[in-house]
Amino acid sequence: MNILLPFRDADVMQRIAAEIRQFDIDRPLRFMEVCGGHTAVIYRFGLTDFLLSTIRLVSGPGCPVCVTANDFIDRAIALCELPDVTIATFGDLVRVPGSTRSLAEVRARGGDVRVFYSSADALTWAREHQERTVVFLGIGFETTACTLAATMAECVQSGVKNFRFLSALKTMPAALQALFSAPDVHIDGLILPGHVTTVTGLSAFRFIPREFGIPCVVSGFEPIDVMESVLMLCRQIKDHHADVENQYRRVVRDGGNPQARAVIDEMFEPCDMPWRGFGIIPESGLKLSPQFAFWDSENVTVEVEPPQEHRGCRCGDVLCGRIYPSECSLFGTACTPETPRGACMVSSEGACAALYHFAPVNYDR
Amino acid sequence: MTDKIVTLNHGAGGTAMRHLITELFVSHFDNPALSELADAALLEVNGSRLAFSTDSYVIKPVEFPGGNIGKLAVCGTVNDLAVMGARPLYLSIGFILEEGLNLNLLERVVASAADVARAAGVDIVTGDTKVVARSECDGIFINTSGIGLQPLGNGLSSNPIAPGDVIIVSGTLGDHGIAVLSAREGLTFQTDIESDCAPLNDMLHTVLSKSAGVKWMRDPTRGGAAAVLTELVEQKPFGAIIRETAIPVREDVHAVCELLGFDPLYLANEGKVLMVLEAKDSDRVLEILRAHPLGRNAAIIGNITSDSPGHVRIETMVGSVRRLQRPSGELLPRIC
Ligand code: SF4
């Protein structure tokens, strides 16, 4: 039997939904799912069907493609235009519009942009193509940082000279700190990313209930996981209690994974990082440590076009949970997955793309 | 057209491609047979009804688990004719070969094209070969065209599709898409998943000769079942609902999809058919399909509805209902 089926059981869903309804909390609640993986599950399985309209789920800044700032794409494009450079990237990033162009457009006009499913595959390709300089676009959070660190360690150890790393790696706690410090963000509970927490552990997020009084639940990625997390948040609210609870015990240990953190620390160091929608958040990124500067393509001098935001695109507001995707006037008209105006319409984990692909039945576009 | 150049999006089977077809090709070539935009054109010639179809094949890698580009090129055109209710008879085949191509590989491709043509009972009666300089094409490109006869009175029901009609799929979805993906450069996971690439004409002929209730058939290739179902109901006075739990998907295909963030409903198939038929015929057709080696996993996956006209809805595994949207853009695996 398929091991996922128990986490998708319709009867269990109904039971949890009924339990949530019993709480009858006397005010509307806004819960933010931080991770793009959760956003995708919520829309794909129509989870809001099971919730009273007083509980709303809003998406947060946890889709790595979505929070990638324009100047990162612009820099990748500038590097791509250097002689003998191949850009190696995860698929979604190819279609994200930079200030004026996407990597897909650069590729259509002859740029060498290649999609890989893992950084290790890209490194192998670089070894087999010594005549090219391969620039790997490193995006993601702690989980991806861990595998990228392993690839870069391998690259350094075996002395691969034609592989470079362009980092937009980000760390989640710093972003949440910035989010909740913003004046106009109102969130009653947080569904925390299960994958990131496997690395960081729960303690990395304890400041959220402590400093902001917001209940948190680390959640798995199946529909029943997310529903159960909503239930756990409601329970904390009812009990006037705020803590980081772990719904995803079958995968996440409270202490996280110290070995994985050690691998990350060995290769990377914290740096200031631009986030779409937030601007530069201090110490919220990871870049190669100075002793690996040779492999860091930040150190390559190229002329990068001045960054501009996309007119009308409200990705920034979507990523902070200020608006729903459908409140953007470009949604579904000028901006569709085939003609994305912003990153949130590109990634399958972006809130705009998720709403577009998995539209509710009463949706009128 | 917004883009000034052709991008991969124009070939991905979504909206960009539809624009290219309607605004460029159909507007220039304009004629009644073409404007139907069916898998094959239906033509009246001296009292006979001919079906005529063409397709080009550019697949990477050229060989994949369960087939190669030669087998694919023959099956694809045979199936395009067969789903129109026609009996495929003759095929043409055209090769564009890249300088430096391994002749053994070419022979394997030609041999499997010949084998599957024989199995499908069609003759490849004319062909063409061009060789281009290295890097001007990618190994082998193949075009096949085919003609078939559409028997009078023994084809698809002429009754219009109506609420209550049943939607059947002839087997597991997504096998071809995942098989090709798993064989592609840069992807290291190992699976036993083979492409479902196969000629459907024998199975479909059997169905049509024993049931008069089949109203519509399509082979869900690029864009998958989602593409053909959304096209079926688009701008129609009826909608469709399918049930996720009823859709046959191999366990390993499902696992890869979960891993990479794909939905089997959007993956290509090369040996499956979707049908709409009258409810009273559904058990019988299901039985016929399941008795055929290519239809063993056939299942009823949903039906035509009067509500939500123009839209396909899907009842998810957990019991919620949402839209099933038409595919848009290249399929890309997720990051994580
Ligand atoms: S719908 Fe498009 S333009 Fe609007 S916020 Fe989303 S990605 Fe940006």
XYZ file of C-alpha atoms and ligand atoms in Angstrom:
709
model
C 0.000 0.000 0.000
C 1.068 3.527 -0.647
C 2.668 4.881 2.508
C 1.193 8.332 1.970
C -2.426 7.241 1.880
C -3.007 7.335 5.655
C -2.082 11.025 5.543
C -4.691 11.664 2.883
C -7.629 9.834 4.362
C -10.918 11.632 3.802
C -12.492 10.379 7.051
C -9.572 11.499 9.160
C -9.751 14.903 7.465
C -13.394 15.204 8.419
C -12.658 14.233 12.007
C -9.932 16.852 12.383
C -12.103 19.463 10.674
C -14.904 18.750 13.143
C -12.510 19.111 16.052
C -11.280 22.446 14.723
C -14.858 23.699 14.373
C -15.542 22.899 18.019
C -13.084 25.491 19.207
C -15.361 28.299 18.132
C -12.858 31.033 18.840
C -14.686 34.356 18.819
C -12.495 36.230 16.333
C -11.189 35.642 12.824
C -7.772 33.976 12.726
C -4.992 34.332 10.202
C -2.480 31.513 10.128
C 0.580 31.810 7.953
C 2.108 28.790 6.295
C 5.702 29.832 5.878
C 6.809 27.169 3.454
C 5.940 26.999 -0.228
C 5.557 23.243 0.143
C 2.678 23.843 2.529
C 1.138 26.411 0.191
C 1.112 23.834 -2.588
C -0.504 21.188 -0.362
C -3.154 23.606 0.934
C -4.276 24.578 -2.563
C -3.840 21.181 -4.177
C -5.961 19.434 -1.577
C -8.371 22.330 -1.167
C -7.825 22.410 2.583
C -9.753 25.641 3.082
C -12.864 23.608 2.144
C -12.526 22.018 5.567
C -12.116 25.208 7.565
C -14.659 27.735 8.744
C -14.355 31.022 6.919
C -13.099 32.606 10.141
C -9.805 30.747 9.766
C -7.755 31.981 6.858
C -4.468 30.580 5.683
C -2.013 33.059 4.198
C 1.264 32.258 2.493
C 4.608 33.427 3.788
C 8.151 33.959 2.554
C 9.161 30.302 2.349
C 9.220 29.591 -1.366
C 12.888 29.891 -2.339
C 12.203 30.866 -5.932
C 9.666 33.505 -4.893
C 11.934 35.333 -2.466
C 14.831 35.438 -4.923
C 15.421 39.111 -5.626
C 15.673 40.543 -9.116
C 19.316 41.500 -8.806
C 20.261 37.849 -8.303
C 18.644 36.915 -11.619
C 20.225 39.984 -13.242
C 23.646 38.953 -12.010
C 23.151 35.384 -13.250
C 22.186 36.768 -16.665
C 25.252 39.027 -16.744
C 27.467 36.036 -15.892
C 25.743 33.962 -18.568
C 26.773 36.506 -21.158
C 30.474 36.076 -20.385
C 32.348 33.821 -22.827
C 32.295 30.066 -22.083
C 29.979 30.392 -19.090
C 27.222 27.857 -18.471
C 24.546 28.700 -15.930
C 23.469 25.611 -13.989
C 20.232 25.952 -12.110
C 17.180 24.324 -10.627
C 14.302 24.374 -13.091
C 11.912 26.915 -11.645
C 14.442 29.707 -11.560
C 14.809 29.704 -15.339
C 11.460 31.384 -15.836
C 11.634 33.945 -13.056
C 11.670 37.424 -14.573
C 14.711 39.479 -13.631
C 14.643 43.253 -13.988
C 14.158 43.096 -17.753
C 14.603 39.447 -18.792
C 14.469 35.882 -17.526
C 17.104 33.191 -17.958
C 14.635 31.413 -20.259
C 14.752 34.385 -22.626
C 18.530 34.487 -22.431
C 18.563 30.777 -23.266
C 16.195 31.274 -26.212
C 18.664 33.813 -27.598
C 21.598 31.467 -27.324
C 22.708 31.644 -23.683
C 23.857 28.343 -22.189
C 21.425 27.780 -19.330
C 21.055 24.211 -18.112
C 18.580 22.767 -15.672
C 19.781 20.235 -13.116
C 17.849 18.317 -10.519
C 20.657 18.451 -8.003
C 23.883 20.370 -7.413
C 25.806 17.076 -7.490
C 24.596 16.466 -11.055
C 25.730 19.958 -12.034
C 29.172 19.324 -10.546
C 29.447 16.078 -12.508
C 28.513 17.916 -15.675
C 31.178 20.551 -14.978
C 33.818 17.841 -14.577
C 32.834 16.439 -17.955
C 32.901 19.859 -19.635
C 36.234 21.374 -18.657
C 35.955 23.882 -21.500
C 33.027 25.595 -19.763
C 32.900 27.599 -16.567
C 29.801 26.382 -14.758
C 28.078 28.832 -12.432
C 25.627 27.099 -10.113
C 22.764 29.212 -8.840
C 22.348 28.274 -5.206
C 18.910 29.101 -3.899
C 17.024 27.594 -1.021
C 16.856 27.487 2.742
C 18.668 25.465 5.393
C 17.696 22.102 3.894
C 19.046 22.923 0.448
C 22.039 24.720 2.001
C 23.041 21.423 3.526
C 23.166 19.541 0.209
C 24.808 22.493 -1.549
C 27.451 22.624 1.183
C 28.175 18.949 0.572
C 28.531 19.571 -3.172
C 30.827 22.537 -2.636
C 32.939 20.551 -0.165
C 33.284 17.854 -2.817
C 34.141 20.492 -5.414
C 36.830 22.064 -3.238
C 38.310 18.736 -2.142
C 38.603 17.374 -5.628
C 39.839 20.724 -6.914
C 37.259 21.246 -9.658
C 38.408 24.546 -11.126
C 35.573 25.273 -13.565
C 32.696 25.261 -11.049
C 31.459 28.435 -9.331
C 28.738 29.163 -6.809
C 26.396 32.122 -6.863
C 24.549 32.211 -3.591
C 21.069 33.348 -2.745
C 20.849 30.856 0.125
C 18.696 32.118 2.928
C 18.006 31.287 6.556
C 14.428 31.169 7.712
C 14.520 32.477 11.300
C 16.038 35.805 10.224
C 13.277 36.340 7.699
C 10.545 35.633 10.232
C 12.180 38.037 12.651
C 12.038 40.721 9.952
C 8.474 39.825 9.023
C 7.056 40.115 12.515
C 8.984 43.287 13.205
C 7.156 44.959 10.309
C 4.283 47.141 11.591
C 1.470 46.043 9.276
C 1.739 42.257 9.505
C -0.966 40.545 11.558
C -0.612 36.815 12.029
C -2.226 34.706 14.754
C -0.273 31.525 14.254
C 2.571 30.077 12.241
C 2.798 26.774 10.409
C 6.551 26.249 10.372
C 8.459 24.472 7.602
C 9.092 20.842 8.438
C 12.082 20.418 6.145
C 13.972 23.452 7.419
C 13.355 22.427 11.016
C 14.877 18.978 10.414
C 18.140 20.939 10.159
C 17.648 23.887 12.527
C 15.661 22.185 15.260
C 12.815 23.813 17.146
C 14.971 26.158 19.198
C 15.755 28.325 16.163
C 12.114 29.438 16.171
C 11.472 29.782 19.916
C 11.985 33.546 19.726
C 8.695 33.835 17.813
C 6.361 32.865 20.674
C 8.714 34.497 23.159
C 9.128 37.872 21.480
C 5.924 38.128 19.473
C 3.549 35.873 21.385
C 2.681 33.943 18.226
C 1.965 30.191 18.528
C 3.944 27.988 16.152
C 3.607 24.403 14.936
C 6.231 22.590 12.866
C 4.223 20.765 10.228
C 4.653 17.887 7.813
C 3.652 18.119 4.171
C 0.661 15.858 3.829
C -2.858 17.274 3.973
C -3.558 15.658 7.328
C -0.309 17.070 8.728
C -1.344 20.591 7.825
C -4.876 20.139 9.162
C -3.536 18.737 12.406
C -1.176 21.703 12.663
C -4.117 24.074 12.302
C -5.831 22.168 15.072
C -2.751 22.468 17.305
C -2.576 26.215 16.659
C -6.248 26.630 17.588
C -5.632 24.703 20.763
C -2.725 26.980 21.758
C -4.879 30.037 21.082
C -7.772 28.679 23.094
C -5.377 27.930 25.970
C -3.777 31.398 25.705
C -0.489 29.747 25.219
C 2.292 30.276 22.675
C 5.048 27.784 22.016
C 6.787 25.939 19.192
C 5.118 22.542 18.938
C 6.172 19.699 16.714
C 3.477 18.031 14.627
C 6.067 16.441 12.295
C 7.619 14.144 14.897
C 8.006 11.282 12.473
C 10.719 13.322 10.714
C 11.768 16.328 12.816
C 13.775 15.907 15.989
C 13.496 18.780 18.458
C 17.239 19.345 18.327
C 17.365 19.272 14.538
C 20.408 17.829 12.847
C 23.713 19.086 14.312
C 25.789 17.248 11.675
C 23.933 19.006 8.894
C 24.492 22.345 10.607
C 28.183 21.525 10.928
C 28.427 20.840 7.175
C 26.769 24.180 6.469
C 29.032 26.043 8.911
C 32.098 24.480 7.396
C 31.415 25.842 3.922
C 29.257 28.907 4.421
C 29.064 31.966 6.626
C 26.141 34.310 7.325
C 25.772 37.382 5.147
C 23.238 40.111 4.459
C 20.805 38.988 1.796
C 18.195 40.731 -0.355
C 14.720 39.172 -0.221
C 11.948 39.962 -2.642
C 9.369 41.926 -0.728
C 11.612 42.608 2.249
C 14.735 44.257 0.898
C 18.044 43.402 2.515
C 17.693 41.458 5.764
C 20.890 41.489 7.843
C 22.563 38.125 8.400
C 19.749 36.283 6.643
C 21.819 34.663 3.921
C 24.681 32.250 3.503
C 27.706 32.709 1.291
C 30.869 30.681 0.766
C 33.406 31.244 3.539
C 36.373 33.480 2.577
C 38.812 30.584 2.214
C 36.679 29.296 -0.695
C 36.572 32.684 -2.404
C 37.968 31.152 -5.592
C 34.661 29.327 -6.147
C 32.462 32.283 -5.285
C 31.156 34.013 -8.377
C 30.300 37.090 -6.329
C 33.972 37.807 -6.880
C 33.673 37.867 -10.672
C 33.371 41.420 -11.952
C 30.538 41.826 -14.406
C 28.358 44.705 -15.334
C 24.884 44.049 -13.962
C 21.919 46.109 -15.087
C 20.378 48.349 -12.422
C 17.600 46.450 -10.633
C 13.984 47.449 -11.233
C 10.801 46.006 -9.794
C 8.078 44.712 -12.099
C 5.371 47.265 -12.515
C 2.135 46.199 -10.930
C 3.525 42.966 -9.474
C 2.712 42.639 -5.796
C 4.830 39.590 -4.978
C 6.320 41.481 -2.042
C 2.898 41.947 -0.449
C 1.928 38.354 -1.236
C 5.098 37.048 0.425
C 4.457 39.023 3.606
C 0.865 37.806 3.758
C -0.482 41.339 3.234
C -2.624 40.380 0.257
C -3.969 37.243 -1.364
C -2.719 36.528 -4.874
C -6.152 37.253 -6.320
C -5.936 40.790 -4.936
C -3.130 41.552 -7.383
C -4.708 43.216 -10.421
C -2.417 41.308 -12.800
C -3.347 37.894 -11.402
C -4.716 35.545 -14.044
C -4.868 38.248 -16.693
C -1.487 39.772 -17.521
C 0.221 37.366 -15.148
C -0.203 33.622 -15.743
C 2.227 30.719 -15.407
C 3.101 31.148 -19.068
C 3.588 34.885 -18.851
C 4.717 35.317 -15.264
C 5.215 38.905 -14.164
C 6.627 37.893 -10.832
C 8.356 34.966 -9.187
C 5.276 33.902 -7.208
C 3.612 32.859 -10.472
C 6.590 30.750 -11.582
C 7.371 28.311 -8.843
C 4.888 25.518 -8.233
C 5.258 26.494 -4.570
C 4.505 30.146 -5.166
C 1.186 31.348 -3.808
C 0.114 32.905 -7.125
C 0.926 29.795 -9.151
C -0.736 27.554 -6.564
C -3.959 29.550 -6.708
C -3.841 29.590 -10.505
C -3.252 25.834 -10.891
C -5.488 24.649 -8.094
C -8.256 27.191 -8.323
C -11.282 26.690 -6.082
C -14.469 25.608 -7.801
C -16.210 28.960 -7.448
C -13.245 30.776 -8.876
C -14.392 33.081 -11.647
C -11.401 33.276 -13.987
C 1.967 37.261 -29.872
C 3.823 38.914 -27.042
C 7.217 37.227 -27.452
C 9.206 38.258 -30.477
C 10.979 34.932 -30.686
C 9.927 31.330 -30.301
C 10.518 30.037 -26.790
C 10.156 26.522 -25.377
C 6.796 27.630 -24.040
C 5.465 27.695 -27.598
C 5.944 23.942 -27.766
C 4.790 23.010 -24.295
C 1.174 22.315 -25.171
C -0.251 25.208 -23.145
C -1.746 28.574 -23.957
C 1.310 29.908 -25.815
C 1.172 26.977 -28.178
C -2.554 27.371 -28.751
C -1.955 30.979 -29.668
C 0.730 29.976 -32.122
C -1.594 27.438 -33.715
C -4.699 29.577 -33.945
C -3.155 32.961 -34.648
C -0.437 31.859 -37.025
C -1.066 28.461 -38.581
C -4.830 28.301 -38.724
C -5.150 31.906 -39.812
C -2.801 31.335 -42.761
C -3.824 27.812 -43.762
C -7.499 28.367 -43.010
C -9.843 25.563 -44.189
C -12.730 23.662 -42.612
C -10.900 20.359 -42.043
C -8.016 22.095 -40.273
C -10.123 24.361 -38.107
C -11.521 21.339 -36.287
C -8.036 21.105 -34.727
C -8.550 17.415 -34.058
C -5.802 14.824 -33.707
C -6.465 13.890 -37.327
C -8.295 15.676 -40.132
C -11.417 13.932 -41.442
C -11.776 14.127 -45.214
C -14.426 12.948 -47.664
C -12.833 11.549 -50.815
C -15.078 9.954 -53.426
C -17.482 8.698 -50.816
C -14.804 7.351 -48.465
C -14.046 8.951 -45.145
C -10.318 9.359 -44.665
C -8.508 10.383 -41.526
C -5.159 12.087 -42.089
C -2.645 13.022 -39.419
C 0.962 14.093 -38.983
C 3.313 14.492 -36.042
C 6.995 15.223 -35.481
C 9.069 13.624 -32.770
C 11.990 15.251 -31.001
C 12.610 13.374 -27.819
C 15.564 13.446 -25.481
C 16.947 10.846 -24.937
C 16.289 9.043 -28.235
C 16.110 5.711 -26.395
C 14.251 5.410 -23.111
C 12.919 2.557 -20.971
C 10.128 0.901 -22.908
C 10.859 2.342 -26.332
C 12.682 4.750 -28.557
C 11.883 7.578 -30.931
C 11.103 5.167 -33.800
C 8.489 3.216 -31.886
C 7.092 6.471 -30.543
C 6.791 8.028 -34.009
C 4.767 5.103 -35.343
C 2.553 4.703 -32.258
C 1.867 8.410 -32.043
C 0.447 8.722 -35.529
C -1.369 5.383 -35.385
C -3.022 6.513 -32.151
C -3.968 9.933 -33.514
C -5.848 8.152 -36.302
C -7.320 5.482 -34.061
C -8.859 7.900 -31.558
C -10.754 9.510 -34.431
C -12.395 6.135 -34.944
C -10.319 5.450 -38.054
C -8.506 2.275 -39.041
C -4.865 3.309 -39.672
C -3.570 1.966 -42.989
C -0.480 3.688 -44.328
C 2.296 5.752 -42.823
C 5.070 7.911 -44.190
C 8.239 8.429 -42.225
C 10.799 11.220 -42.564
C 14.158 11.305 -40.778
C 16.365 14.265 -40.011
C 19.682 12.877 -38.871
C 22.602 14.631 -37.275
C 26.053 14.124 -38.739
C 27.958 11.766 -36.458
C 24.922 9.728 -35.401
C 25.742 6.152 -34.486
C 24.417 3.841 -37.236
C 23.696 1.052 -34.766
C 21.459 3.404 -32.847
C 19.712 4.394 -36.055
C 19.175 0.758 -36.901
C 17.650 0.056 -33.498
C 15.286 2.970 -34.007
C 14.274 1.864 -37.506
C 13.864 -1.767 -36.452
C 11.536 -0.917 -33.604
C 9.532 1.428 -35.831
C 9.162 -1.466 -38.287
C 8.237 -3.948 -35.545
C 5.544 -1.808 -34.050
C 4.139 -0.878 -37.483
C 3.822 -4.580 -38.238
C 2.166 -5.213 -34.899
C -0.254 -2.364 -35.544
C -1.035 -3.660 -39.025
C 0.079 -0.529 -40.864
C 2.532 -0.267 -43.759
C 5.199 2.402 -43.922
C 4.928 3.149 -47.627
C 7.043 6.230 -48.219
C 9.852 8.055 -46.525
C 12.527 10.675 -46.641
C 15.978 11.250 -45.161
C 17.968 14.410 -44.607
C 21.307 14.688 -42.875
C 22.310 17.969 -41.260
C 25.692 19.066 -39.937
C 26.667 18.262 -36.389
C 24.720 20.296 -33.795
C 22.133 21.433 -36.338
C 19.725 18.925 -34.867
C 19.813 16.660 -31.865
C 20.565 13.109 -33.006
C 17.351 12.031 -34.715
C 14.180 13.911 -35.509
C 11.327 11.931 -37.067
C 8.121 12.966 -38.746
C 5.370 10.483 -39.495
C 2.115 11.052 -41.341
C -0.635 8.538 -41.648
C -3.907 7.888 -43.346
C -6.720 5.723 -42.141
C -10.255 4.836 -43.163
C -13.143 5.840 -40.993
C -15.783 3.151 -41.408
C -19.317 4.441 -41.860
C -21.790 3.473 -39.195
C -19.240 1.684 -37.089
C -17.333 4.494 -35.491
C -18.062 6.917 -32.718
C -21.600 7.618 -31.614
C -23.010 10.739 -33.168
C -25.033 11.555 -30.038
C -23.788 14.724 -28.392
C -21.864 14.480 -25.130
C -24.323 15.004 -22.272
C -24.410 15.143 -18.478
C -24.318 11.647 -17.023
C -21.886 10.339 -19.609
C -18.990 8.437 -18.149
C -15.255 9.134 -18.485
C -12.977 6.119 -18.777
C -9.200 5.910 -18.933
C -7.623 2.796 -20.408
C -4.814 2.445 -17.860
C -2.242 4.015 -15.572
C -1.338 7.637 -16.217
C 2.094 9.223 -16.351
C 4.255 6.163 -17.162
C 5.726 7.649 -20.342
C 6.460 11.035 -18.817
C 8.323 9.589 -15.850
C 10.147 6.925 -17.917
C 11.577 9.584 -20.226
C 12.405 11.884 -17.342
C 14.236 9.110 -15.501
C 16.390 8.445 -18.561
C 17.319 12.063 -19.036
C 20.756 13.503 -18.454
C 21.136 15.048 -15.042
C 18.578 12.906 -13.313
C 20.046 10.184 -11.197
C 17.141 8.329 -9.655
C 16.636 4.747 -10.770
C 13.245 3.261 -11.479
C 11.754 0.318 -13.362
C 9.143 2.549 -14.932
C 8.753 1.907 -18.649
C 7.042 4.052 -21.217
C 3.558 2.859 -22.126
C 4.259 3.578 -25.800
C 1.968 1.235 -27.795
C -0.405 1.272 -30.768
C -3.987 1.529 -29.575
C -5.781 0.790 -32.833
C -6.537 -2.857 -32.153
C -8.004 -2.169 -28.715
C -10.018 0.821 -29.901
C -11.283 -1.066 -32.932
C -12.516 -3.839 -30.649
C -14.286 -1.354 -28.406
C -15.952 0.486 -31.278
C -17.063 -2.705 -32.968
C -18.781 -3.924 -29.789
C -20.192 -0.712 -28.372
C -22.096 2.029 -30.106
C -22.052 4.282 -27.068
C -18.546 5.778 -27.286
C -18.825 9.474 -28.112
C -15.312 10.797 -27.816
C -11.769 9.472 -27.536
C -8.358 11.148 -27.165
C -4.879 9.910 -26.390
C -3.511 12.070 -23.587
C 0.026 12.717 -24.839
C 1.755 16.039 -24.151
C -0.061 17.939 -21.417
C -1.533 14.665 -20.171
C -5.094 13.890 -19.188
C -5.522 17.439 -17.871
C -4.945 18.848 -21.361
C -7.484 16.658 -23.143
C -10.133 16.896 -20.430
C -9.992 20.680 -20.187
C -10.129 20.865 -23.968
C -13.144 18.534 -23.992
C -15.286 20.852 -21.883
C -13.903 24.219 -22.939
C -16.726 26.571 -23.945
C -19.188 23.689 -23.813
C -22.560 23.676 -22.044
C -21.328 20.855 -19.808
C -18.515 20.294 -17.311
C -16.708 17.238 -16.016
C -15.778 15.873 -12.629
C -13.095 13.301 -11.973
C -12.207 11.518 -8.765
C -8.560 11.460 -7.792
C -8.896 8.138 -5.974
C -10.256 6.499 -9.117
C -7.358 7.503 -11.357
C -5.018 4.585 -11.998
C -1.402 5.562 -11.288
C 1.487 3.163 -10.763
C 2.859 3.270 -7.263
C 6.391 4.122 -8.403
C 5.125 6.816 -10.764
C 3.203 8.266 -7.865
C 6.334 8.215 -5.697
C 8.461 10.038 -8.279
C 5.685 12.577 -8.775
C 5.545 13.282 -5.059
C 9.298 13.670 -4.967
C 9.551 16.066 -7.877
C 6.254 17.859 -7.480
C 4.573 16.514 -10.617
C 0.948 15.605 -11.059
C 0.324 12.413 -13.091
C -2.653 14.132 -14.701
C -0.249 16.471 -16.494
C 2.310 13.887 -17.605
C 2.498 12.529 -21.151
C 1.200 9.093 -22.065
C 1.824 7.281 -25.349
C -0.388 4.243 -25.027
C -3.492 5.358 -23.182
C -6.874 6.618 -24.224
C -9.541 8.672 -22.512
C -13.130 8.065 -23.556
C -16.506 9.597 -22.972
C -19.392 7.202 -23.378
C -22.996 6.621 -22.444
C -23.348 5.389 -18.879
C -25.270 2.294 -19.916
C -22.299 1.106 -21.987
C -19.651 1.763 -19.362
C -19.502 -1.663 -17.728
C -19.360 -3.389 -21.037
C -16.634 -1.132 -22.417
C -14.652 -1.461 -19.217
C -14.833 -5.223 -19.587
C -13.674 -5.078 -23.206
C -10.801 -2.781 -22.317
C -9.700 -4.885 -19.370
C -9.698 -7.999 -21.504
C -7.157 -6.373 -23.827
C -3.469 -6.440 -22.806
C -3.230 -2.655 -23.190
C -6.328 -1.944 -21.118
C -5.902 -4.146 -18.060
C -5.965 -1.182 -15.657
C -8.849 0.631 -17.315
C -11.063 2.514 -14.898
C -14.014 4.848 -14.718
C -12.583 8.100 -13.435
C -15.490 10.496 -13.565
C -18.388 11.818 -15.559
C -19.838 14.675 -17.520
C -21.877 17.125 -15.448
C -24.362 19.889 -16.038
C -22.869 22.076 -13.326
C -19.660 24.046 -13.747
C -20.027 24.132 -17.532
C -16.718 24.709 -19.280
C -14.708 23.451 -16.324
C -13.207 20.212 -15.110
C -13.404 19.639 -11.379
C -11.466 17.100 -9.395
C -12.542 15.519 -6.156
C -9.251 15.171 -4.312
C -8.202 12.197 -2.225
C -9.114 13.998 0.957
C -12.620 14.778 -0.267
C -12.335 18.440 -1.260
C -13.252 19.596 -4.750
C -11.265 22.046 -6.869
C -10.699 22.991 -10.479
C -8.468 21.026 -12.759
C -6.710 23.644 -14.858
C -5.313 23.253 -18.312
C -1.546 22.806 -18.399
C 0.543 25.899 -18.836
C 4.239 26.096 -19.499
C 7.108 23.642 -19.302
C 6.915 20.970 -16.622
C 9.654 21.619 -14.112
C 10.572 19.666 -11.033
C 10.461 21.517 -7.748
C 13.381 22.489 -5.597
C 13.792 21.143 -2.109
S -0.114 37.584 -9.690
Fe 1.792 37.841 -10.787
S 2.153 40.015 -10.794
Fe 0.643 39.628 -9.184
S 1.827 39.323 -7.316
Fe 1.533 37.325 -8.221
S 3.378 37.016 -9.470
Fe 3.264 39.208 -9.025
